[in-house]
Coordinates of C-alpha atoms in Angstrom, one line a residue:
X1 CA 0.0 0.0 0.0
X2 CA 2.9 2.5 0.8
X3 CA 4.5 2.1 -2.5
X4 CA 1.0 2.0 -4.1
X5 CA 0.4 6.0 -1.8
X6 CA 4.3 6.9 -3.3
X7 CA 3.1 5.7 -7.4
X8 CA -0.5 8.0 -6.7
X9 CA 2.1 10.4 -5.2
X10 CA 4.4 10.6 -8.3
X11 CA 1.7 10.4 -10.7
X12 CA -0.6 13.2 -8.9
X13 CA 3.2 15.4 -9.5
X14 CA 3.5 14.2 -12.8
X15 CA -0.2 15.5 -13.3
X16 CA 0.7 18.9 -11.6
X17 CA 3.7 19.1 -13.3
X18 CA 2.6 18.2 -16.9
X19 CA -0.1 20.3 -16.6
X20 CA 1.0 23.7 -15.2
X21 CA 3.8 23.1 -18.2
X22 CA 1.2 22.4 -21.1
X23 CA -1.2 25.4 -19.5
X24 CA 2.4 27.5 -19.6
X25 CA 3.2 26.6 -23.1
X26 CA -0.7 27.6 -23.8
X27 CA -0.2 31.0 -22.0
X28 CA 3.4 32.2 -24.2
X29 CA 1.5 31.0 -27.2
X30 CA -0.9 33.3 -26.5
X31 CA 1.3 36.0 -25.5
X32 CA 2.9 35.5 -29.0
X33 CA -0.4 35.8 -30.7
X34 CA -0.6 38.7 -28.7
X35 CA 2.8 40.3 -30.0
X36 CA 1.7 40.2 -33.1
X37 CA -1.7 41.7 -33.0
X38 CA -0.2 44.5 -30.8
X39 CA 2.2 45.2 -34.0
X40 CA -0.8 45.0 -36.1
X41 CA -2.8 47.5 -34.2
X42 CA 0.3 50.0 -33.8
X43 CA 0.6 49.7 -37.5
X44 CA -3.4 50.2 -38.1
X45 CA -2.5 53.2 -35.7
X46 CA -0.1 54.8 -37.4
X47 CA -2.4 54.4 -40.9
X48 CA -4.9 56.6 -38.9
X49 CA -2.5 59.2 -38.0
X50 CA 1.1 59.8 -39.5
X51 CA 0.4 57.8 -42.2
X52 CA -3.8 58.4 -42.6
X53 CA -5.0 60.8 -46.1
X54 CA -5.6 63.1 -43.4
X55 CA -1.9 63.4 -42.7
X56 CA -1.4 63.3 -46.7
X57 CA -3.9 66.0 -47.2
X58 CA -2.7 68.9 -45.3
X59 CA 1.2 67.7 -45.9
X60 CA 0.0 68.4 -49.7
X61 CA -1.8 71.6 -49.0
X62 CA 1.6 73.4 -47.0
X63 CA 3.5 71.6 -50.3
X64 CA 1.4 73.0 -53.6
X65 CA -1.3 75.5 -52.2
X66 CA 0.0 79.1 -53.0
X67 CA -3.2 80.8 -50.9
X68 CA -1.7 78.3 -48.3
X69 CA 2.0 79.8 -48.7
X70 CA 0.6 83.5 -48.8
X71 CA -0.6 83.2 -45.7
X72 CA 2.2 81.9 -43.8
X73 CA 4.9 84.3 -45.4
X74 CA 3.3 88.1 -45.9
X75 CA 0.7 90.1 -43.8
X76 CA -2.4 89.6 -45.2
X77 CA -5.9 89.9 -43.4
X78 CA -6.7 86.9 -42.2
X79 CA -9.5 84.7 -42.6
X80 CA -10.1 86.0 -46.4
X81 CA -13.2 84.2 -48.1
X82 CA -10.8 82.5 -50.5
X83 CA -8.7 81.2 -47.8
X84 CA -12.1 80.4 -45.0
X85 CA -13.7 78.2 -47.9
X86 CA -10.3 76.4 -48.5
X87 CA -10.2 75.4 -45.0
X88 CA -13.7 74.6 -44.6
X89 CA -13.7 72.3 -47.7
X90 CA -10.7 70.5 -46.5
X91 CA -11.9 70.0 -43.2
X92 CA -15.4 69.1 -44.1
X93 CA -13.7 66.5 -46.8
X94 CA -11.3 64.7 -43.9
X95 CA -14.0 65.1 -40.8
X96 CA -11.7 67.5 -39.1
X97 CA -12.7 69.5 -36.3
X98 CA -10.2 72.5 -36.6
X99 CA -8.1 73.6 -39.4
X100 CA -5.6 76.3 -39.6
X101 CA -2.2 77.8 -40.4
X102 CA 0.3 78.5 -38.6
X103 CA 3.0 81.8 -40.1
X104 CA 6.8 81.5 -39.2
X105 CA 5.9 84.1 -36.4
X106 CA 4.6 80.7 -34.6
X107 CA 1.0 83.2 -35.0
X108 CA -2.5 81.3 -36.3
X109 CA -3.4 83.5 -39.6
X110 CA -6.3 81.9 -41.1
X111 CA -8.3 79.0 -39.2
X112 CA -11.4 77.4 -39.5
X113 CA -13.4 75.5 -36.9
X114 CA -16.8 73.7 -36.7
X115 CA -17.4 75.2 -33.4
X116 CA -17.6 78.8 -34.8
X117 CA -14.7 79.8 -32.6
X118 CA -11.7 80.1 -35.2
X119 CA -8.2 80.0 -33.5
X120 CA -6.6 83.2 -35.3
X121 CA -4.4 85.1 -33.6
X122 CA -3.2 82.4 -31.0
X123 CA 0.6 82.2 -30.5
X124 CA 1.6 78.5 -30.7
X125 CA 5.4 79.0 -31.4
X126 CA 6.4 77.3 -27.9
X127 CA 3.5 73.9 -29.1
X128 CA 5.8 70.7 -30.0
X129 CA 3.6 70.2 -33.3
X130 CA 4.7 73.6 -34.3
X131 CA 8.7 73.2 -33.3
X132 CA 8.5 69.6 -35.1
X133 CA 7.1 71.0 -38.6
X134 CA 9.2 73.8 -38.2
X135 CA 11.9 71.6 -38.2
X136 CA 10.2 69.8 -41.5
X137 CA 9.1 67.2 -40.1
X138 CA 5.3 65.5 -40.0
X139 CA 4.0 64.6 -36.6
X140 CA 1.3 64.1 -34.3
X141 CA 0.7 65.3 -31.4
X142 CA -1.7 64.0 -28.7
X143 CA -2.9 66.3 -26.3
X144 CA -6.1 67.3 -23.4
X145 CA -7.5 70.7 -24.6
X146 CA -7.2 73.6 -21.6
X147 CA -10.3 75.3 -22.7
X148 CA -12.6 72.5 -23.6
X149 CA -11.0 69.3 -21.5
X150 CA -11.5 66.7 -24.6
X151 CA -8.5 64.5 -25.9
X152 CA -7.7 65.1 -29.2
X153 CA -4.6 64.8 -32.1
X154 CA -3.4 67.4 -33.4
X155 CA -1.7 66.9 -37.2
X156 CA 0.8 69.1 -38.2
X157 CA 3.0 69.2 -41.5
X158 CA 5.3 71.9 -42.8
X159 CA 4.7 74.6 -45.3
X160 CA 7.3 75.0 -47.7
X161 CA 7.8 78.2 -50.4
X162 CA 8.9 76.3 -53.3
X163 CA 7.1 73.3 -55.2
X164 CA 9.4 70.6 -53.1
X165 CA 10.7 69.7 -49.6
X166 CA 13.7 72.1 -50.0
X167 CA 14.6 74.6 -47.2
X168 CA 13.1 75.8 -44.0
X169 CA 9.6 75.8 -43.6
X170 CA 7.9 78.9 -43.7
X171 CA 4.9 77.7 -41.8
X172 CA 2.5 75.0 -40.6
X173 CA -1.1 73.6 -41.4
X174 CA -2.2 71.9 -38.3
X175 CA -5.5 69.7 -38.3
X176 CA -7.9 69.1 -34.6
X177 CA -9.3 65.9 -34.8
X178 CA -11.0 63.8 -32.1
X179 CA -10.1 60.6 -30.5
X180 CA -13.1 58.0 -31.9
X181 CA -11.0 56.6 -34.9
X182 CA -8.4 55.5 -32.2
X183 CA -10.5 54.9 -29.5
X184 CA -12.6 52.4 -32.0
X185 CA -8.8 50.8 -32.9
X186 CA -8.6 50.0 -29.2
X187 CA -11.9 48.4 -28.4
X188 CA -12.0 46.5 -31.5
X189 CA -9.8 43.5 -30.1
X190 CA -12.1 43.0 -27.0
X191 CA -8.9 43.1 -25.3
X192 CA -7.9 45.7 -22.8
X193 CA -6.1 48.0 -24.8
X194 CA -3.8 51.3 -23.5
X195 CA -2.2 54.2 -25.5
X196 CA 0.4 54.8 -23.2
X197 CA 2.1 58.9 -23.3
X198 CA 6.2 58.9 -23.5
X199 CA 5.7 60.4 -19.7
X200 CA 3.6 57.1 -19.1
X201 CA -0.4 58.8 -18.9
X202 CA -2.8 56.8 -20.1
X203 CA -3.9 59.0 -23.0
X204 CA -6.8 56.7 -23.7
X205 CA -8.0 53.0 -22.9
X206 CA -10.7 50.3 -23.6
X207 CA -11.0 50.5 -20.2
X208 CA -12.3 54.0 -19.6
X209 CA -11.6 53.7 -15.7
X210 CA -8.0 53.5 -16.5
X211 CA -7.8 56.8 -18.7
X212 CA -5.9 59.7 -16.8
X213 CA -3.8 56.9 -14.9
X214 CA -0.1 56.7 -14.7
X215 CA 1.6 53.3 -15.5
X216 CA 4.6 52.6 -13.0
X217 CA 5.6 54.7 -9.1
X218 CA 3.7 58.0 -8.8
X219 CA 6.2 60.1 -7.7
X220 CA 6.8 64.0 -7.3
X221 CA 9.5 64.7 -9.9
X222 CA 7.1 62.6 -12.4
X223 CA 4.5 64.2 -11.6
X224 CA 6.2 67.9 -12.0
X225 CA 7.1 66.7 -15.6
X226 CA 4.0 65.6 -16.9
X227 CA 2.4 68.8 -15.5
X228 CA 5.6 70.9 -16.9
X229 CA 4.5 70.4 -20.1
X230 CA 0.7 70.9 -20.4
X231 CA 0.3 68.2 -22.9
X232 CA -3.3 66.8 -20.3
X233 CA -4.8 69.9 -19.7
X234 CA -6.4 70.8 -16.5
X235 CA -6.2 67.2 -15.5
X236 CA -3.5 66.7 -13.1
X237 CA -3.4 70.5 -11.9
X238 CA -5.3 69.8 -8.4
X239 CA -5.1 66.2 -7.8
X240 CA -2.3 63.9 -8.9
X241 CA -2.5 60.9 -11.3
X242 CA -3.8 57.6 -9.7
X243 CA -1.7 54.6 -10.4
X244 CA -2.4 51.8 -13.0
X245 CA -3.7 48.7 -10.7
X246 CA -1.0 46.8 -12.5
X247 CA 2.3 46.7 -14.3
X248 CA 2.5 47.2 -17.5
X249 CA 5.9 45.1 -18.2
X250 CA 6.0 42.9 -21.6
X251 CA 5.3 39.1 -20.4
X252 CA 2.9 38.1 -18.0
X253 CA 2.0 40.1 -14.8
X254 CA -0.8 39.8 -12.1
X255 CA -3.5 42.5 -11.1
X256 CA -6.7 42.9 -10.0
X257 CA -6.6 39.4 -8.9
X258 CA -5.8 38.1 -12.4
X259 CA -3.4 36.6 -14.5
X260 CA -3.0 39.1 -17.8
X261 CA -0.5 38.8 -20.9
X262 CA 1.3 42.0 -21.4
X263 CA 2.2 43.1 -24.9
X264 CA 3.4 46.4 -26.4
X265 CA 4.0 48.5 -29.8
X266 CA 6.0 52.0 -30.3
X267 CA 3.8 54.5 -32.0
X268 CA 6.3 56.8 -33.6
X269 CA 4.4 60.3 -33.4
X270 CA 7.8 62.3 -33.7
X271 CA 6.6 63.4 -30.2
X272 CA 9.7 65.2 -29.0
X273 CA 8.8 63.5 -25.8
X274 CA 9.5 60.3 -27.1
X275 CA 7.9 57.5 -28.7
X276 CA 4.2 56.2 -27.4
X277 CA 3.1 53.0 -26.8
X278 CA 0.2 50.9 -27.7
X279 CA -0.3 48.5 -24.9
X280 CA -2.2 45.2 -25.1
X281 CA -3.7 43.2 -22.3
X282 CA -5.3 39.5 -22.5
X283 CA -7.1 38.7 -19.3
X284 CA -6.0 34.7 -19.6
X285 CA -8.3 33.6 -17.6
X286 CA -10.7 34.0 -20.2
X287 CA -8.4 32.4 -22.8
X288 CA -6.2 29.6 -21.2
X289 CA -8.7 28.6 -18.6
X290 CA -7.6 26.7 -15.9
X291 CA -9.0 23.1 -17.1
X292 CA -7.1 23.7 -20.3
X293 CA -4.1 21.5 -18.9
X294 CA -6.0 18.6 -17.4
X295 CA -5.6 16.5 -20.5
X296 CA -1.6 16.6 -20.5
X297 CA -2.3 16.0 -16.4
X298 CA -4.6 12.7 -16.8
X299 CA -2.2 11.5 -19.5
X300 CA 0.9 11.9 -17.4
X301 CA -0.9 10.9 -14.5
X302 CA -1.8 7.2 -16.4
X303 CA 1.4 7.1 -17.5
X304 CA 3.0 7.4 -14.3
X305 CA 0.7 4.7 -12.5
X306 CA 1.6 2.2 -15.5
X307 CA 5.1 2.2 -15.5
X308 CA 4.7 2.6 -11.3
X309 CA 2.4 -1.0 -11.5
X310 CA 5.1 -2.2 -13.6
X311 CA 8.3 -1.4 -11.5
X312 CA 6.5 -2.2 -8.3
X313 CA 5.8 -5.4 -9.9
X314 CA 9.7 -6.0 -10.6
X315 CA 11.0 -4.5 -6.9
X316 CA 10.1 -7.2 -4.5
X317 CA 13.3 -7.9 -3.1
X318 CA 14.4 -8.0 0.4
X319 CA 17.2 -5.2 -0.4
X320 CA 14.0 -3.2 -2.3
X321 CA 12.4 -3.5 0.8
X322 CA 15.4 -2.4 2.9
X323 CA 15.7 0.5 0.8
X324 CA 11.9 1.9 1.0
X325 CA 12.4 0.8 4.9
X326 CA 15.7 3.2 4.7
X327 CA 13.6 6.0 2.9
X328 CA 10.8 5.8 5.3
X329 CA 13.2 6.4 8.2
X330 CA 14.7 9.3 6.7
X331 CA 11.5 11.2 5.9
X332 CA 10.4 10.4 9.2
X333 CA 13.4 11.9 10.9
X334 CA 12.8 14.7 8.5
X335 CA 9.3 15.8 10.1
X336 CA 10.3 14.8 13.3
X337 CA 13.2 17.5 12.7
X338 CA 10.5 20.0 11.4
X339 CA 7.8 19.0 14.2
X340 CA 10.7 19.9 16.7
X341 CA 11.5 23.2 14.9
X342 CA 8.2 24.1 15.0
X343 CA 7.9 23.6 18.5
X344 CA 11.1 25.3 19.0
X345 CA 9.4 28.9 16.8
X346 CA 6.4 28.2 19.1
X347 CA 8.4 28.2 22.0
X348 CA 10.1 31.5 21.1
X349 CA 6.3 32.9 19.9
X350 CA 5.0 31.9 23.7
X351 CA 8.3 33.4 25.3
X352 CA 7.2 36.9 23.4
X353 CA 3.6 36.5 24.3
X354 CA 4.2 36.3 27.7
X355 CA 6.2 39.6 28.0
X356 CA 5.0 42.6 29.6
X357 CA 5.8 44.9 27.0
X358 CA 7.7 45.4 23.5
X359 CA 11.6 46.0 24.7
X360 CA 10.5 42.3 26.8
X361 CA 9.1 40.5 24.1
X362 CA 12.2 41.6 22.6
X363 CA 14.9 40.8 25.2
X364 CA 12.8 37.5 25.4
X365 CA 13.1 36.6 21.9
X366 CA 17.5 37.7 22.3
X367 CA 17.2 34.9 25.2
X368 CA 15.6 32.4 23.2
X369 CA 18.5 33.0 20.1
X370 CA 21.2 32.3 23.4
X371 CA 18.9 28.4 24.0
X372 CA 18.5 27.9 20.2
X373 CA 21.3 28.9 18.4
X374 CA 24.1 29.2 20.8
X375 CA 24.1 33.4 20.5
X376 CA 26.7 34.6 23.1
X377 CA 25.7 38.2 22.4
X378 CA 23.0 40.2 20.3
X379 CA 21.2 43.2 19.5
X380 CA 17.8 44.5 18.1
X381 CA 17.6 48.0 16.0
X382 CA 14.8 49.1 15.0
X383 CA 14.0 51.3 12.3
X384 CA 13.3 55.5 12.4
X385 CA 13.2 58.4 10.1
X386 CA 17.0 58.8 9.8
X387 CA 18.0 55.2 10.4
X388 CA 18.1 52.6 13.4
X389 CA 17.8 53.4 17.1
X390 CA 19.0 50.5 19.6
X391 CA 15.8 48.5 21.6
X392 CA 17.2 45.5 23.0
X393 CA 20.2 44.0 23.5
X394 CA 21.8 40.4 25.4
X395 CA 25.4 40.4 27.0
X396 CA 26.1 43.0 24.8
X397 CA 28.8 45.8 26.4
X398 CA 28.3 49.0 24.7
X399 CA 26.8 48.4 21.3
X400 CA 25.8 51.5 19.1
X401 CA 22.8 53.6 20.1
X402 CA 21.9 54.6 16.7
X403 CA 22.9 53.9 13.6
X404 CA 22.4 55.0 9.8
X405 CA 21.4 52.9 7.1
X406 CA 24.9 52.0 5.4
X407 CA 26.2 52.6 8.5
X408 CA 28.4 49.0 9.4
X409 CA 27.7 45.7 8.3
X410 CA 24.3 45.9 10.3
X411 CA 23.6 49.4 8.4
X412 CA 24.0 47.9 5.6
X413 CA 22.3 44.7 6.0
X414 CA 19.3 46.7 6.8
X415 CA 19.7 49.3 4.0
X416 CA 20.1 46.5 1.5
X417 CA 17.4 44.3 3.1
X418 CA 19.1 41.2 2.9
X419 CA 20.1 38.1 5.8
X420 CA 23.8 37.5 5.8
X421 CA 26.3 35.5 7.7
X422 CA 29.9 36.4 8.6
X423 CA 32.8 34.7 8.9
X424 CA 34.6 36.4 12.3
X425 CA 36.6 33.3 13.0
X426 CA 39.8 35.1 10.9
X427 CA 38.7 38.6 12.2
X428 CA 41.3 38.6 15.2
X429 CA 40.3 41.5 17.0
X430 CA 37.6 43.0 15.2
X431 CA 34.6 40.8 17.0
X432 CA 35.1 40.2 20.7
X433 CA 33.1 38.6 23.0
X434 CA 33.4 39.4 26.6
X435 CA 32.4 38.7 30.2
X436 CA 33.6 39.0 33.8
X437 CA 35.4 35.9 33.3
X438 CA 37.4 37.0 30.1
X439 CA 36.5 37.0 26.3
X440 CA 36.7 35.0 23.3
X441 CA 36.5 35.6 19.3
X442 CA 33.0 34.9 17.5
X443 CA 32.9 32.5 15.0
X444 CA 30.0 33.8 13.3
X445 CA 27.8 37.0 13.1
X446 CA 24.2 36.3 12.2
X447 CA 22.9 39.8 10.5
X448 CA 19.6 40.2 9.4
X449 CA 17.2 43.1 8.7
X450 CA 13.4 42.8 10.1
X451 CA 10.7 43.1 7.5
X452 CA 7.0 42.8 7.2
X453 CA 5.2 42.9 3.9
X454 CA 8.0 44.4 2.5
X455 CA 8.0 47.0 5.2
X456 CA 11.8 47.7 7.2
X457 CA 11.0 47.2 11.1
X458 CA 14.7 47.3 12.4
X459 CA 17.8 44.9 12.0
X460 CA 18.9 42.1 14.3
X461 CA 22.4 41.2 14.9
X462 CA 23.9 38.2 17.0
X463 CA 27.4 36.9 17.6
X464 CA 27.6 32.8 17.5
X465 CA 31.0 31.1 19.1
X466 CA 30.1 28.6 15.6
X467 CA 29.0 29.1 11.9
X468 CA 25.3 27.5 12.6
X469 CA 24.3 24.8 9.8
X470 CA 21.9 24.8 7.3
X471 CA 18.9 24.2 10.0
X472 CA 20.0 26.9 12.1
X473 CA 20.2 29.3 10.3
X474 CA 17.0 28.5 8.3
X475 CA 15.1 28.4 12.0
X476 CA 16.9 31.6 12.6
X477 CA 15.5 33.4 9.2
X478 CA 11.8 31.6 10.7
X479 CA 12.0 33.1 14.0
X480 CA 12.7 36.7 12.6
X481 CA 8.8 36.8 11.1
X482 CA 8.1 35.9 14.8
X483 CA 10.3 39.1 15.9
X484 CA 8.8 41.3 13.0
X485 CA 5.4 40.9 14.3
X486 CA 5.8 41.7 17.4
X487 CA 8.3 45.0 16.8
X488 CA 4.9 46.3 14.9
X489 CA 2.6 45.6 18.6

């Protein structure tokens, strides 16, 4: 029966095993699919923008229209009949909002608008779109309006005096449109779907909820930038961004309590910020549900039990039987050894509870290191503004009263956030141990910062006559969650 329970065993892990690795090979396939749809979609992106008729139109009408050229280089009224109906048709033609030109001045000469509110006059020398054709190139540039609050592109292309792309530009036709051509591009995949700003906004989503967000750590200094350049508006001037609920790192990431693949585009605007990003999403819970690997699992799992029934079939022996007797005794003594460290971490945890107050749950759980691990002296930091501030300490002479982070090995233990041991038994004088009697040189120095969720609570350091083992020093790394929670009472 027990080699029966160790064949059931091997085949319920060859089940697990075979199936979490089918339902993984399921997931990257999808996240490849997903790579390439994301490419598609930044391409369809572009064909709507940089690369749309709209883009071609206007680029034509700062190329071959001399009204167009007139008005960007000498001081004529603006808004003349000729040049309003030009405008108008264009616009009406491409389903543009706004239309209207820009001189060399940076000044709007002639516009048109289907509100009714043209934009002559306007100064727009210090807007990216402007600076970019100026410099001849095409772009788009994505931006919240400050007087109206809606998202919208704005197309700009160069105007040119001659009949070619020679020179400096002597002005700019820019185009207003809105957002539903994009805004349709990112729904149509059913997928949650992110144009992403170079500053990391999210300009616009499938996921309305998640427009206005910021991808990655709020911080000050970001926030300063994104507002520096007024590219959203009014809508980061009295509250700041609220972060994305997830990452938005290529591969597979969790958030909001799901499992999503991660996939991303550049969408080259010639944004002077940088490029944008079209970002992808596939929830694949939806996709690779999780019964999709029970097939691979049943199959290894029959597998397994055959060629188990076969073997335990052939292994009747008496030195078989020896061997599984040997195997049984040695995963016995394993739990045993766990059963006793458990009762060990309980003892310490009862030691703690039974103190009055924090600095004796702490000089208890100092005592307990001396009956488990053979500490001779230690010390408990814990953690404050400007670094850590001595709470507890065992045989200990005169150890630091405060100390920054980086400050010493313990400093820096805490400061990187990461358990070490040292070797002292070479260290001659550095390490002492002392009492009334004399002194001797550690061995060891057991360093370790206290954390919780992530959180620094303080440092604990402890001097050992020995290098503990293995077991020790995993028991030791145990007992510190026991000392974290109770540094937080």
């Amino acid at each position: 029966m027990r080699a029966w329970a160790v064949v059931a065993l091997l085949a319920a892990a060859a089940a697990l095993l075979a199936g979490s690795s089918y339902r993984a090979r399921l997931e990257q396939a999808r996240l490849e699919l997903l790579k390439i749809d994301v490419q598609r979609d930044a391409i369809a992106a572009m064909s709507l923008t940089l690369d749309s008729n709209l883009m071609g139109a206007i680029s034509l009408l700062g190329l071959i229209e001399p009204d167009i050229k007139q008005d960007s280089t000498e001081s004529i009224a603006a808004n003349q009949p000729k040049m309003s109906a030009l405008l108008e048709n264009v616009a009406r033609s491409q389903q543009i909002q706004g239309l209207f030109v820009v001189g060399r001045d940076g000044l709007v000469k002639s516009s048109w608008d289907d509100s009714g509110k043209p934009s002559t006059g306007i100064d727009v020398r210090f807007r990216p779109y402007y600076k970019e054709a100026m410099a001849g190139r095409n772009n788009i540039y994505a931006a919240v309006s400050l007087a109206r609050g809606d998202h919208a592109l704005y197309f700009a292309a160069p105007v040119y005096a001659g009949m070619a792309r020679r020179g400096d530009p002597v002005g700019v036709v820019v185009a207003r449109t809105g957002m539903a051509k994009l805004e349709r591009l990112l729904a149509r995949s059913g997928q949650a779907a992110i144009l992403l700003s170079p500053q990391g906004v999210v300009f616009a989503s499938s996921r309305r909820e998640w427009r206005g967000m910021l991808a990655g750590e709020v911080t000050p200094a970001r926030v300063a930038g994104i507002r520096a350049v007024r590219q959203f508006g009014k809508l980061f001037e009295e509250k700041e961004p609220r972060p994305l609920p997830l990452k938005l790192a290529p591969g597979m990431v969790q958030g909001e309590g799901r499992h999503f693949a991660v996939a991303s585009a550049s969408v080259d605007w010639h944004d002077p910020s940088g490029a944008w990003q079209l970002v992808v999403l596939e929830d694949l819970g939806q996709s690779v549900p999780p019964g999709s690997g029970v097939p691979a699992a049943a199959m290894a799992a029959a597998v397994v039990l055959l060629l188990g029934a076969a073997g335990l079939r052939t292994v009747r022996s008496q030195a078989a039987q020896q061997r599984a007797h040997r195997e049984l005794e040695r995963v016995a003594q394993e739990q045993a050894l766990r059963a006793e460290r458990k009762m060990q971490l309980a003892q310490v945890a009862l030691q703690m509870q039974q103190a009055s107050d924090r600095h004796a749950r702490l000089t208890a759980f100092l005592d307990q290191c001396h009956l488990l691990f053979g500490a001779m002296q230690g010390s408990i930091y814990a953690a404050v503004a400007d670094g850590l501030v001595l709470t507890a300490s065992y045989a200990s002479t005169a150890p630091p009263a405060r100390l920054a982070l980086g400050e010493g090995l313990l400093g820096q233990c805490a400061l990187e956030r990461e358990a070490r041991i040292v070797d002292a038994s070479g260290a001659g004088a550095a390490w002492s141990i002392r009492s009334g009697l004399g002194g001797a040189s550690p061995g060891a120095l057991l360093l370790a910062p206290v954390q919780l969720q992530g959180r620094l609570l303080g440092a604990v350091e402890l001097a050992l006559l020995a290098t503990p083992d293995a077991a020790a020093y995993e028991q030791f790394l145990s007992a510190l969650d026991l000392l974290a929670i109770n540094m937080t009472e």
